[in-house]
mmCIF file of C-alpha atoms in Angstrom:
data_model
loop_
_atom_site.group_PDB
_atom_site.id
_atom_site.type_symbol
_atom_site.label_atom_id
_atom_site.label_comp_id
_atom_site.label_asym_id
_atom_site.label_seq_id
_atom_site.Cartn_x
_atom_site.Cartn_y
_atom_site.Cartn_z
ATOM 1 C CA MET A 29 -93.318 -66.951 37.571
ATOM 2 C CA ALA A 30 -95.422 -69.569 39.289
ATOM 3 C CA ALA A 31 -98.897 -69.991 37.929
ATOM 4 C CA GLU A 32 -101.544 -68.701 40.258
ATOM 5 C CA ALA A 33 -104.972 -70.231 40.238
ATOM 6 C CA GLY A 34 -107.088 -68.923 37.342
ATOM 7 C CA LYS A 35 -104.221 -66.939 35.871
ATOM 8 C CA VAL A 36 -102.478 -67.608 32.572
ATOM 9 C CA ASP A 37 -98.798 -68.298 33.046
ATOM 10 C CA PRO A 38 -97.055 -66.918 29.943
ATOM 11 C CA MET A 39 -93.903 -68.910 30.643
ATOM 12 C CA HIS A 40 -95.537 -72.294 30.899
ATOM 13 C CA GLN A 41 -95.436 -72.722 27.125
ATOM 14 C CA PHE A 42 -91.646 -72.911 27.265
ATOM 15 C CA SER A 43 -91.401 -75.727 29.782
ATOM 16 C CA ILE A 44 -89.882 -78.888 28.454
ATOM 17 C CA GLU A 45 -91.791 -82.046 29.193
ATOM 18 C CA PRO A 46 -90.237 -85.459 28.678
ATOM 19 C CA LEU A 47 -92.444 -87.665 26.563
ATOM 20 C CA PHE A 48 -90.675 -90.998 26.858
ATOM 21 C CA GLY A 49 -87.279 -92.427 27.570
ATOM 22 C CA THR A 50 -87.124 -90.604 30.879
ATOM 23 C CA ASP A 51 -85.765 -93.477 32.922
ATOM 24 C CA ASN A 52 -83.124 -95.296 30.998
ATOM 25 C CA TRP A 53 -82.170 -93.216 27.942
ATOM 26 C CA GLN A 54 -78.757 -91.907 28.722
ATOM 27 C CA ILE A 55 -75.337 -91.518 27.181
ATOM 28 C CA ALA A 56 -72.307 -91.401 29.486
ATOM 29 C CA GLY A 57 -74.521 -90.594 32.411
ATOM 30 C CA TYR A 58 -76.377 -87.749 30.691
ATOM 31 C CA HIS A 59 -80.112 -88.196 30.475
ATOM 32 C CA ILE A 60 -81.472 -87.700 26.997
ATOM 33 C CA PRO A 61 -85.216 -88.260 27.231
ATOM 34 C CA PHE A 62 -87.273 -87.598 24.121
ATOM 35 C CA THR A 63 -89.027 -84.344 25.056
ATOM 36 C CA ASN A 64 -91.687 -82.205 23.443
ATOM 37 C CA SER A 65 -88.789 -80.035 22.245
ATOM 38 C CA ALA A 66 -87.228 -83.002 20.463
ATOM 39 C CA LEU A 67 -90.645 -83.926 19.083
ATOM 40 C CA TRP A 68 -91.026 -80.530 17.424
ATOM 41 C CA MET A 69 -87.474 -80.681 16.109
ATOM 42 C CA THR A 70 -88.432 -83.997 14.523
ATOM 43 C CA ILE A 71 -91.650 -82.547 13.126
ATOM 44 C CA SER A 72 -89.729 -79.626 11.594
ATOM 45 C CA ALA A 73 -87.134 -81.962 10.131
ATOM 46 C CA VAL A 74 -89.739 -84.339 8.693
ATOM 47 C CA ALA A 75 -91.769 -81.460 7.245
ATOM 48 C CA LEU A 76 -88.599 -80.048 5.696
ATOM 49 C CA LEU A 77 -87.760 -83.484 4.328
ATOM 50 C CA ILE A 78 -91.203 -83.761 2.730
ATOM 51 C CA PHE A 79 -90.948 -80.218 1.379
ATOM 52 C CA VAL A 80 -87.555 -80.708 -0.249
ATOM 53 C CA ALA A 81 -88.353 -84.247 -1.421
ATOM 54 C CA GLY A 82 -91.439 -82.852 -3.173
ATOM 55 C CA GLY A 83 -89.160 -80.526 -5.115
ATOM 56 C CA LEU A 84 -86.856 -83.303 -6.194
ATOM 57 C CA LYS A 85 -88.756 -84.296 -9.325
ATOM 58 C CA ARG A 86 -85.966 -82.736 -11.394
ATOM 59 C CA GLN A 87 -88.286 -81.684 -14.178
ATOM 60 C CA LEU A 88 -86.935 -79.352 -16.789
ATOM 61 C CA VAL A 89 -90.131 -77.342 -16.576
ATOM 62 C CA PRO A 90 -90.785 -77.163 -12.838
ATOM 63 C CA GLY A 91 -94.174 -77.577 -11.203
ATOM 64 C CA ARG A 92 -95.309 -75.327 -8.367
ATOM 65 C CA TRP A 93 -93.754 -77.394 -5.609
ATOM 66 C CA GLN A 94 -90.444 -77.800 -7.383
ATOM 67 C CA MET A 95 -90.500 -74.078 -8.135
ATOM 68 C CA ALA A 96 -90.997 -73.313 -4.428
ATOM 69 C CA VAL A 97 -88.062 -75.499 -3.371
ATOM 70 C CA GLU A 98 -85.881 -74.062 -6.108
ATOM 71 C CA THR A 99 -86.815 -70.559 -4.970
ATOM 72 C CA PHE A 100 -85.448 -71.332 -1.514
ATOM 73 C CA THR A 101 -82.238 -72.941 -2.764
ATOM 74 C CA GLY A 102 -81.808 -70.065 -5.181
ATOM 75 C CA PHE A 103 -82.394 -67.602 -2.350
ATOM 76 C CA VAL A 104 -79.714 -69.213 -0.159
ATOM 77 C CA ASP A 105 -77.400 -69.551 -3.133
ATOM 78 C CA GLY A 106 -77.857 -65.883 -3.985
ATOM 79 C CA MET A 107 -77.266 -64.827 -0.397
ATOM 80 C CA LEU A 108 -74.006 -66.768 -0.226
ATOM 81 C CA ALA A 109 -72.898 -65.550 -3.636
ATOM 82 C CA ALA A 110 -73.530 -61.955 -2.560
ATOM 83 C CA ASN A 111 -71.802 -62.279 0.821
ATOM 84 C CA ILE A 112 -68.954 -64.680 0.177
ATOM 85 C CA GLY A 113 -68.588 -64.787 -3.596
ATOM 86 C CA PRO A 114 -67.937 -67.831 -5.752
ATOM 87 C CA ASN A 115 -66.305 -69.618 -2.776
ATOM 88 C CA GLY A 116 -69.631 -69.547 -0.978
ATOM 89 C CA LYS A 117 -71.184 -72.250 -3.162
ATOM 90 C CA LYS A 118 -69.914 -75.061 -0.928
ATOM 91 C CA TYR A 119 -71.766 -73.674 2.110
ATOM 92 C CA VAL A 120 -75.167 -73.828 0.400
ATOM 93 C CA PRO A 121 -76.139 -77.196 1.965
ATOM 94 C CA TYR A 122 -75.277 -76.025 5.476
ATOM 95 C CA ILE A 123 -76.848 -72.566 5.259
ATOM 96 C CA PHE A 124 -79.896 -74.016 3.511
ATOM 97 C CA SER A 125 -80.333 -76.609 6.284
ATOM 98 C CA LEU A 126 -79.870 -73.944 8.941
ATOM 99 C CA PHE A 127 -82.227 -71.425 7.374
ATOM 100 C CA MET A 128 -84.990 -73.868 6.517
ATOM 101 C CA PHE A 129 -84.761 -75.752 9.816
ATOM 102 C CA ILE A 130 -85.083 -72.537 11.854
ATOM 103 C CA LEU A 131 -87.769 -71.183 9.524
ATOM 104 C CA PHE A 132 -89.875 -74.331 9.811
ATOM 105 C CA ALA A 133 -89.336 -74.462 13.576
ATOM 106 C CA ASN A 134 -90.399 -70.826 14.006
ATOM 107 C CA PHE A 135 -93.506 -71.262 11.888
ATOM 108 C CA PHE A 136 -94.527 -74.540 13.498
ATOM 109 C CA GLY A 137 -94.131 -72.936 16.914
ATOM 110 C CA LEU A 138 -96.653 -70.299 15.869
ATOM 111 C CA LEU A 139 -99.300 -72.786 14.749
ATOM 112 C CA PRO A 140 -102.498 -72.163 16.746
ATOM 113 C CA LEU A 141 -102.766 -75.824 17.699
ATOM 114 C CA GLY A 142 -103.927 -74.963 21.219
ATOM 115 C CA VAL A 143 -107.379 -74.608 19.690
ATOM 116 C CA VAL A 144 -107.500 -78.374 19.155
ATOM 117 C CA GLY A 145 -105.806 -79.209 22.420
ATOM 118 C CA VAL A 146 -102.284 -79.885 21.161
ATOM 119 C CA HIS A 147 -99.533 -77.532 22.229
ATOM 120 C CA ALA A 148 -97.025 -76.341 19.710
ATOM 121 C CA PHE A 149 -93.540 -75.984 21.113
ATOM 122 C CA THR A 150 -90.996 -73.543 19.726
ATOM 123 C CA PHE A 151 -87.586 -75.052 20.403
ATOM 124 C CA THR A 152 -85.925 -71.964 18.911
ATOM 125 C CA SER A 153 -87.106 -70.140 22.043
ATOM 126 C CA HIS A 154 -84.581 -72.175 24.050
ATOM 127 C CA PHE A 155 -81.001 -70.980 24.088
ATOM 128 C CA SER A 156 -79.908 -74.536 24.763
ATOM 129 C CA ALA A 157 -81.072 -75.275 21.213
ATOM 130 C CA THR A 158 -80.133 -72.036 19.440
ATOM 131 C CA GLY A 159 -76.801 -72.073 21.289
ATOM 132 C CA VAL A 160 -75.895 -75.380 19.648
ATOM 133 C CA LEU A 161 -76.610 -73.941 16.196
ATOM 134 C CA SER A 162 -74.618 -70.770 16.873
ATOM 135 C CA VAL A 163 -71.677 -72.625 18.415
ATOM 136 C CA MET A 164 -71.638 -74.892 15.377
ATOM 137 C CA ALA A 165 -71.571 -71.872 13.072
ATOM 138 C CA PHE A 166 -68.759 -70.385 15.136
ATOM 139 C CA ALA A 167 -66.847 -73.669 15.061
ATOM 140 C CA ILE A 168 -67.144 -73.855 11.291
ATOM 141 C CA VAL A 169 -65.821 -70.294 11.025
ATOM 142 C CA LEU A 170 -62.818 -71.184 13.200
ATOM 143 C CA ILE A 171 -62.116 -74.446 11.374
ATOM 144 C CA VAL A 172 -62.417 -72.910 7.908
ATOM 145 C CA GLY A 173 -60.454 -69.813 8.950
ATOM 146 C CA PHE A 174 -57.525 -71.665 10.440
ATOM 147 C CA ALA A 175 -57.510 -74.366 7.776
ATOM 148 C CA LYS A 176 -57.473 -71.825 4.984
ATOM 149 C CA HIS A 177 -55.294 -69.045 6.380
ATOM 150 C CA LYS A 178 -53.351 -70.808 9.185
ATOM 151 C CA LEU A 179 -52.174 -68.248 11.739
ATOM 152 C CA HIS A 180 -52.762 -65.499 9.204
ATOM 153 C CA PHE A 181 -56.372 -65.750 10.333
ATOM 154 C CA PHE A 182 -55.476 -63.465 13.243
ATOM 155 C CA SER A 183 -55.052 -60.595 10.798
ATOM 156 C CA LEU A 184 -58.862 -60.580 10.825
ATOM 157 C CA PHE A 185 -58.582 -58.685 14.090
ATOM 158 C CA VAL A 186 -56.426 -55.935 12.611
ATOM 159 C CA PRO A 187 -58.337 -53.995 9.970
ATOM 160 C CA HIS A 188 -56.424 -52.494 7.051
ATOM 161 C CA GLY A 189 -54.898 -49.082 7.642
ATOM 162 C CA THR A 190 -54.811 -49.308 11.435
ATOM 163 C CA PRO A 191 -52.083 -47.034 12.839
ATOM 164 C CA LEU A 192 -49.293 -49.033 14.461
ATOM 165 C CA ILE A 193 -49.843 -47.766 17.990
ATOM 166 C CA MET A 194 -53.546 -48.567 17.771
ATOM 167 C CA ILE A 195 -53.009 -52.191 16.825
ATOM 168 C CA PRO A 196 -52.977 -53.719 20.368
ATOM 169 C CA LEU A 197 -56.142 -51.903 21.341
ATOM 170 C CA ILE A 198 -57.950 -52.601 18.065
ATOM 171 C CA PHE A 199 -56.861 -56.233 18.255
ATOM 172 C CA CYS A 200 -58.429 -56.623 21.692
ATOM 173 C CA ILE A 201 -61.670 -54.943 20.639
ATOM 174 C CA GLU A 202 -61.947 -56.999 17.466
ATOM 175 C CA LEU A 203 -61.137 -60.186 19.352
ATOM 176 C CA VAL A 204 -63.862 -59.530 21.912
ATOM 177 C CA SER A 205 -66.405 -58.691 19.226
ATOM 178 C CA PHE A 206 -65.409 -61.883 17.436
ATOM 179 C CA LEU A 207 -65.762 -64.006 20.562
ATOM 180 C CA VAL A 208 -69.144 -62.487 21.360
ATOM 181 C CA ARG A 209 -70.556 -63.627 18.047
ATOM 182 C CA PRO A 210 -71.778 -67.108 19.043
ATOM 183 C CA PHE A 211 -73.586 -65.657 22.045
ATOM 184 C CA SER A 212 -75.211 -62.800 20.150
ATOM 185 C CA LEU A 213 -76.161 -65.153 17.331
ATOM 186 C CA GLY A 214 -77.847 -67.701 19.583
ATOM 187 C CA LEU A 215 -79.367 -65.218 21.997
ATOM 188 C CA ARG A 216 -80.871 -63.051 19.257
ATOM 189 C CA LEU A 217 -82.994 -65.890 17.912
ATOM 190 C CA PHE A 218 -83.916 -67.175 21.365
ATOM 191 C CA VAL A 219 -84.902 -63.718 22.648
ATOM 192 C CA ALA A 220 -86.865 -62.753 19.551
ATOM 193 C CA MET A 221 -88.876 -65.954 19.560
ATOM 194 C CA MET A 222 -89.462 -65.955 23.292
ATOM 195 C CA ALA A 223 -90.498 -62.307 23.427
ATOM 196 C CA GLY A 224 -93.082 -62.775 20.700
ATOM 197 C CA HIS A 225 -94.563 -65.870 22.310
ATOM 198 C CA VAL A 226 -94.668 -64.261 25.755
ATOM 199 C CA LEU A 227 -96.374 -61.209 24.314
ATOM 200 C CA LEU A 228 -99.017 -63.323 22.599
ATOM 201 C CA GLU A 229 -99.552 -65.339 25.757
ATOM 202 C CA VAL A 230 -99.857 -62.234 27.943
ATOM 203 C CA LEU A 231 -102.366 -60.684 25.563
ATOM 204 C CA SER A 232 -104.393 -63.889 25.401
ATOM 205 C CA GLY A 233 -104.351 -63.858 29.213
ATOM 206 C CA PHE A 234 -105.835 -60.354 29.071
ATOM 207 C CA VAL A 235 -108.544 -61.584 26.715
ATOM 208 C CA ILE A 236 -109.490 -64.489 29.012
ATOM 209 C CA ASN A 237 -109.336 -62.532 32.259
ATOM 210 C CA GLY A 238 -111.218 -59.606 30.696
ATOM 211 C CA ILE A 239 -114.093 -61.867 29.723
ATOM 212 C CA ASN A 240 -114.088 -63.558 33.128
ATOM 213 C CA ALA A 241 -114.306 -60.153 34.828
ATOM 214 C CA GLY A 242 -117.896 -59.876 33.572
ATOM 215 C CA VAL A 243 -119.565 -56.624 32.560
ATOM 216 C CA GLY A 244 -117.714 -53.331 32.740
ATOM 217 C CA ILE A 245 -114.272 -52.452 31.454
ATOM 218 C CA GLY A 246 -113.242 -56.136 31.158
ATOM 219 C CA PRO A 247 -114.748 -57.018 27.748
ATOM 220 C CA VAL A 248 -113.407 -53.759 26.283
ATOM 221 C CA VAL A 249 -109.899 -54.733 27.366
ATOM 222 C CA SER A 250 -110.512 -58.182 25.909
ATOM 223 C CA LEU A 251 -111.599 -56.805 22.561
ATOM 224 C CA LEU A 252 -108.688 -54.364 22.308
ATOM 225 C CA SER A 253 -106.236 -57.083 23.346
ATOM 226 C CA PHE A 254 -107.714 -59.430 20.799
ATOM 227 C CA ILE A 255 -107.316 -56.901 17.982
ATOM 228 C CA LEU A 256 -103.748 -56.281 19.100
ATOM 229 C CA MET A 257 -103.124 -60.031 19.173
ATOM 230 C CA VAL A 258 -104.225 -60.391 15.572
ATOM 231 C CA ALA A 259 -101.809 -57.663 14.529
ATOM 232 C CA ILE A 260 -98.991 -59.121 16.610
ATOM 233 C CA CYS A 261 -99.625 -62.586 15.153
ATOM 234 C CA ALA A 262 -98.947 -61.113 11.731
ATOM 235 C CA LEU A 263 -95.852 -59.422 13.117
ATOM 236 C CA GLU A 264 -94.707 -62.700 14.650
ATOM 237 C CA LEU A 265 -95.003 -64.467 11.311
ATOM 238 C CA LEU A 266 -92.745 -61.777 9.892
ATOM 239 C CA VAL A 267 -90.337 -62.089 12.819
ATOM 240 C CA ALA A 268 -90.242 -65.873 12.396
ATOM 241 C CA ALA A 269 -89.055 -65.474 8.819
ATOM 242 C CA ILE A 270 -86.748 -62.550 9.550
ATOM 243 C CA GLN A 271 -85.011 -64.241 12.467
ATOM 244 C CA ALA A 272 -84.358 -67.340 10.370
ATOM 245 C CA TYR A 273 -82.996 -65.084 7.650
ATOM 246 C CA VAL A 274 -80.870 -63.089 10.109
ATOM 247 C CA PHE A 275 -79.392 -66.255 11.575
ATOM 248 C CA ALA A 276 -78.488 -67.565 8.127
ATOM 249 C CA LEU A 277 -77.264 -64.161 6.943
ATOM 250 C CA LEU A 278 -75.001 -63.591 9.951
ATOM 251 C CA THR A 279 -73.636 -67.114 9.691
ATOM 252 C CA SER A 280 -72.793 -66.476 6.044
ATOM 253 C CA LEU A 281 -71.202 -63.106 6.945
ATOM 254 C CA TYR A 282 -69.016 -64.811 9.540
ATOM 255 C CA LEU A 283 -68.133 -67.464 6.978
ATOM 256 C CA ASN A 284 -67.166 -64.636 4.651
ATOM 257 C CA ASP A 285 -64.656 -63.430 7.264
ATOM 258 C CA ALA A 286 -63.234 -66.931 7.438
ATOM 259 C CA GLU A 287 -63.085 -67.328 3.650
ATOM 260 C CA ASN A 288 -61.832 -63.929 2.606
ATOM 261 C CA LEU A 289 -60.507 -62.312 5.807
ATOM 262 C CA HIS A 290 -61.007 -58.615 5.131
ATOM 263 C CA MET B 13 -88.374 -68.982 33.016
ATOM 264 C CA PRO B 14 -88.185 -72.658 32.090
ATOM 265 C CA GLN B 15 -85.231 -72.078 29.790
ATOM 266 C CA ILE B 16 -83.063 -71.401 32.837
ATOM 267 C CA ALA B 17 -85.050 -73.226 35.519
ATOM 268 C CA GLN B 18 -84.973 -76.493 33.570
ATOM 269 C CA LEU B 19 -81.506 -76.018 32.116
ATOM 270 C CA GLY B 20 -79.804 -78.405 34.508
ATOM 271 C CA GLU B 21 -82.056 -81.326 33.739
ATOM 272 C CA THR B 22 -82.701 -80.703 30.044
ATOM 273 C CA TYR B 23 -79.507 -79.343 28.477
ATOM 274 C CA ALA B 24 -78.121 -82.793 27.665
ATOM 275 C CA SER B 25 -81.352 -83.856 26.011
ATOM 276 C CA GLN B 26 -81.653 -80.564 24.109
ATOM 277 C CA ILE B 27 -78.084 -80.684 22.813
ATOM 278 C CA PHE B 28 -78.273 -84.367 21.944
ATOM 279 C CA TRP B 29 -81.534 -84.149 20.053
ATOM 280 C CA ILE B 30 -80.769 -80.959 18.153
ATOM 281 C CA LEU B 31 -77.381 -82.342 17.103
ATOM 282 C CA LEU B 32 -79.018 -85.572 15.996
ATOM 283 C CA ILE B 33 -81.923 -83.968 14.179
ATOM 284 C CA PHE B 34 -80.003 -81.059 12.690
ATOM 285 C CA GLY B 35 -77.343 -83.552 11.668
ATOM 286 C CA PHE B 36 -80.036 -85.531 9.883
ATOM 287 C CA VAL B 37 -81.314 -82.339 8.230
ATOM 288 C CA PHE B 38 -77.824 -81.349 7.120
ATOM 289 C CA PHE B 39 -76.624 -84.715 5.857
ATOM 290 C CA VAL B 40 -79.838 -86.030 4.321
ATOM 291 C CA ILE B 41 -81.565 -82.855 3.138
ATOM 292 C CA GLY B 42 -78.729 -80.326 2.863
ATOM 293 C CA ASN B 43 -76.090 -82.642 1.473
ATOM 294 C CA GLY B 44 -78.276 -85.251 -0.153
ATOM 295 C CA MET B 45 -81.131 -83.352 -1.763
ATOM 296 C CA VAL B 46 -80.178 -79.700 -2.125
ATOM 297 C CA PRO B 47 -77.271 -80.365 -4.545
ATOM 298 C CA LYS B 48 -79.694 -82.309 -6.756
ATOM 299 C CA VAL B 49 -82.147 -79.416 -6.727
ATOM 300 C CA MET B 50 -79.322 -76.986 -7.522
ATOM 301 C CA ALA B 51 -78.080 -79.282 -10.277
ATOM 302 C CA THR B 52 -81.554 -79.271 -11.803
ATOM 303 C CA VAL B 53 -81.583 -75.486 -11.726
ATOM 304 C CA ALA B 54 -78.102 -75.315 -13.238
ATOM 305 C CA LEU B 55 -79.129 -77.809 -15.918
ATOM 306 C CA ARG B 56 -82.178 -75.742 -16.765
ATOM 307 C CA ASP B 57 -80.151 -72.530 -16.881
ATOM 308 C CA LYS B 58 -77.665 -74.242 -19.187
ATOM 309 C CA GLN B 59 -80.473 -75.550 -21.376
ATOM 310 C CA ILE B 60 -82.032 -72.095 -21.575
ATOM 311 C CA GLY B 61 -78.634 -70.596 -22.368
ATOM 312 C CA ASN B 62 -78.061 -73.149 -25.126
ATOM 313 C CA ASP B 63 -81.522 -72.617 -26.540
ATOM 314 C CA LEU B 64 -81.015 -68.863 -26.553
ATOM 315 C CA ALA B 65 -77.638 -69.252 -28.248
ATOM 316 C CA ALA B 66 -79.180 -71.576 -30.850
ATOM 317 C CA ALA B 67 -81.999 -69.128 -31.443
ATOM 318 C CA GLU B 68 -79.491 -66.301 -31.792
ATOM 319 C CA ALA B 69 -77.443 -68.331 -34.277
ATOM 320 C CA ALA B 70 -80.595 -69.209 -36.224
ATOM 321 C CA ARG B 71 -81.566 -65.545 -36.303
ATOM 322 C CA LYS B 72 -78.141 -64.577 -37.589
ATOM 323 C CA ALA B 73 -78.306 -67.293 -40.259
ATOM 324 C CA ALA B 74 -81.766 -66.117 -41.286
ATOM 325 C CA ASP B 75 -80.500 -62.535 -41.484
ATOM 326 C CA ALA B 76 -77.583 -63.593 -43.665
ATOM 327 C CA GLU B 77 -79.921 -65.665 -45.830
ATOM 328 C CA GLU B 78 -82.262 -62.720 -46.225
ATOM 329 C CA GLU B 79 -79.358 -60.428 -47.069
ATOM 330 C CA ALA B 80 -78.141 -62.846 -49.717
ATOM 331 C CA TRP B 81 -81.648 -63.256 -51.064
ATOM 332 C CA ARG B 82 -82.086 -59.491 -51.220
ATOM 333 C CA LYS B 83 -78.803 -59.114 -53.054
ATOM 334 C CA ARG B 84 -79.752 -61.813 -55.515
ATOM 335 C CA GLU B 85 -83.161 -60.285 -55.903
ATOM 336 C CA ASN B 86 -81.687 -56.877 -56.592
ATOM 337 C CA GLU B 87 -79.364 -58.368 -59.180
ATOM 338 C CA ASN B 88 -82.247 -60.168 -60.827
ATOM 339 C CA ARG B 89 -84.292 -57.019 -60.834
ATOM 340 C CA ALA B 90 -81.484 -55.007 -62.384
ATOM 341 C CA GLN B 91 -81.029 -57.707 -64.993
ATOM 342 C CA ALA B 92 -84.722 -57.713 -65.763
ATOM 343 C CA GLN B 93 -84.719 -53.929 -66.042
ATOM 344 C CA ALA B 94 -81.802 -54.113 -68.455
ATOM 345 C CA ILE B 95 -83.606 -56.709 -70.565
ATOM 346 C CA ILE B 96 -86.751 -54.598 -70.625
ATOM 347 C CA ALA B 97 -84.802 -51.500 -71.608
ATOM 348 C CA GLY B 98 -83.004 -53.401 -74.385
ATOM 349 C CA ALA B 99 -86.278 -54.782 -75.697
ATOM 350 C CA LYS B 100 -87.783 -51.327 -75.600
ATOM 351 C CA THR B 101 -84.991 -49.721 -77.606
ATOM 352 C CA GLN B 102 -85.024 -52.564 -80.119
ATOM 353 C CA ALA B 103 -88.768 -52.347 -80.507
ATOM 354 C CA ALA B 104 -88.504 -48.593 -80.924
ATOM 355 C CA ARG B 105 -85.831 -49.017 -83.562
ATOM 356 C CA VAL B 106 -87.876 -51.594 -85.477
ATOM 357 C CA THR B 107 -90.960 -49.417 -85.310
ATOM 358 C CA GLU B 108 -88.988 -46.445 -86.564
ATOM 359 C CA GLY B 109 -87.678 -48.443 -89.530
ATOM 360 C CA ARG B 110 -91.129 -49.700 -90.408
ATOM 361 C CA LEU B 111 -92.568 -46.238 -90.130
ATOM 362 C CA ALA B 112 -89.893 -44.831 -92.428
ATOM 363 C CA GLU B 113 -90.521 -47.581 -94.969
ATOM 364 C CA VAL B 114 -94.250 -47.039 -94.886
ATOM 365 C CA ALA B 115 -93.742 -43.276 -95.139
ATOM 366 C CA VAL B 116 -91.613 -43.705 -98.264
ATOM 367 C CA LYS B 117 -94.251 -45.948 -99.788
ATOM 368 C CA LEU B 118 -97.005 -43.539 -98.864
ATOM 369 C CA ASP B 119 -95.035 -40.631 -100.279
ATOM 370 C CA ALA B 120 -94.673 -42.485 -103.556
ATOM 371 C CA GLN B 121 -98.391 -43.266 -103.617
ATOM 372 C CA LEU B 122 -99.177 -39.645 -102.842
ATOM 373 C CA ALA B 123 -96.924 -38.402 -105.621
ATOM 374 C CA GLU B 124 -98.488 -40.823 -108.077
ATOM 375 C CA ALA B 125 -101.958 -39.809 -107.011
ATOM 376 C CA ASP B 126 -101.017 -36.151 -107.385
ATOM 377 C CA ALA B 127 -99.734 -36.826 -110.846
ATOM 378 C CA ARG B 128 -102.901 -38.669 -111.736
ATOM 379 C CA ILE B 129 -105.026 -35.846 -110.407
ATOM 380 C CA ALA B 130 -103.018 -33.283 -112.373
ATOM 381 C CA ALA B 131 -103.329 -35.340 -115.561
ATOM 382 C CA ALA B 132 -107.067 -35.748 -115.041
ATOM 383 C CA ARG B 133 -107.442 -32.064 -114.424
ATOM 384 C CA ASP B 134 -105.434 -31.201 -117.569
ATOM 385 C CA GLY B 135 -107.526 -33.649 -119.548
ATOM 386 C CA ALA B 136 -110.672 -32.136 -118.143
ATOM 387 C CA LEU B 137 -109.478 -28.623 -118.962
ATOM 388 C CA ASN B 138 -108.681 -29.621 -122.564
ATOM 389 C CA GLU B 139 -112.068 -31.208 -122.836
ATOM 390 C CA ILE B 140 -113.685 -28.034 -121.535
ATOM 391 C CA GLU B 141 -111.654 -25.953 -123.997
ATOM 392 C CA THR B 142 -112.599 -28.195 -126.898
ATOM 393 C CA VAL B 143 -116.257 -28.144 -125.912
ATOM 394 C CA ALA B 144 -116.101 -24.410 -125.342
ATOM 395 C CA THR B 145 -114.368 -23.886 -128.714
ATOM 396 C CA GLU B 146 -116.990 -25.906 -130.525
ATOM 397 C CA ALA B 147 -119.728 -24.134 -128.665
ATOM 398 C CA ALA B 148 -118.176 -20.773 -129.405
ATOM 399 C CA SER B 149 -117.815 -21.635 -133.122
ATOM 400 C CA ASP B 150 -121.438 -22.773 -133.270
ATOM 401 C CA ILE B 151 -122.644 -19.682 -131.450
ATOM 402 C CA VAL B 152 -120.657 -17.393 -133.745
ATOM 403 C CA ALA B 153 -121.899 -19.285 -136.842
ATOM 404 C CA ARG B 154 -125.484 -19.089 -135.746
ATOM 405 C CA ILE B 155 -125.507 -15.495 -134.615
ATOM 406 C CA ALA B 156 -123.078 -13.844 -136.976
ATOM 407 C CA GLY B 157 -123.118 -16.390 -139.776
ATOM 408 C CA VAL B 158 -119.412 -16.269 -139.761
ATOM 409 C CA THR B 159 -117.375 -19.349 -139.829
ATOM 410 C CA VAL B 160 -114.478 -19.106 -137.485
ATOM 411 C CA ASP B 161 -111.626 -21.436 -137.912
ATOM 412 C CA GLU B 162 -110.890 -23.645 -135.057
ATOM 413 C CA ALA B 163 -107.502 -22.203 -134.130
ATOM 414 C CA ALA B 164 -108.904 -18.697 -133.767
ATOM 415 C CA ALA B 165 -111.814 -19.964 -131.693
ATOM 416 C CA ARG B 166 -109.524 -21.881 -129.428
ATOM 417 C CA ALA B 167 -107.306 -18.870 -128.890
ATOM 418 C CA ALA B 168 -110.320 -16.769 -128.041
ATOM 419 C CA VAL B 169 -111.637 -19.356 -125.615
ATOM 420 C CA LYS B 170 -108.245 -19.664 -123.949
ATOM 421 C CA GLU B 171 -108.100 -15.980 -123.529
ATOM 422 C CA ALA B 172 -111.581 -15.919 -122.020
ATOM 423 C CA LEU B 173 -110.914 -18.901 -119.728
ATOM 424 C CA HIS B 174 -107.560 -17.870 -118.382
ATOM 425 C CA GLY B 175 -108.090 -14.144 -118.552
#
């Protein structure tokens, strides 16, 4: 994956670069420098803060901004009501934070800031970041499940109407599928975001190299790649929203298991 | 890929910062602001619900009012119709009485006039007879030189007049 001279390295965009605090910022021996990844997390959080704060005017007749914020809270509220039921109301703050944070992160990562020399960084394309979010979701499921149902929570792994002799086998299968959840949840987001960004980078490499190749087939490849890039950019915007939605939806489905068992 | 190549040196930083920043997002935005936004929405929904209920109640009241008004109106109309009908019959009765009275009076006048006409005619007839008698007597006296007594002349004239 090393960058050769004159070639575009599609993986370089994912490298984490410490910005400051490299030398002495550490907790219990672990280095925690403020990196470009942390910077974009902060940018997403601040943008989300501004967005939600703008909708906090609490007017009876909402303006556009307030309407937009209320649309998102209503969307999350509706999703939880549909998946969990009336008990789902208390998860609205968490799912809203999760959904909006990932959504903002995905969109900010797609900003074409390279044009002006700044490089957007998509921290959701790192499983070390998405893994934390998915493990947290999984932990909440476990905590809620065991707090609410005690050891009865294990009946989640035995669906209704399972024949008696099948129970050990079904239990094992269900347990494995349950334990795989945090990995699939975190990896799905990481893979989807990374794949899209790599694809865009590879295509832009084609465009650049095609032009550099001078007359002949090169510019044709460039043009075709460029058209494809435009289409894939649109697709990536869709994927950014869908992956945020999928993450929030699956988290709420898992919470439904914890709340209502089967 | 940097995600794996840099994992050893960056995982602590990644985990620390995402916990810190997502924690901020959850506690400040999710827990602090979102409930207020939701409360505003709930308040508005409640307000709209109340307004709709009030409007519904007002509509019902208006319907009842209209129903009552219509009933009253119908009663009034029926009453008015009854009054008109009564007045009509009374007026008809009065007119009938007056007409009868006038007819009686007219009948009397007619009878009197008839009598007067008959008397006048009789008088006129007598006059004509008398004149005719005298004329007949004169004519007879002049032509025949006979003097006819009045009673005979009258009888002759009567016979000639009435055939």
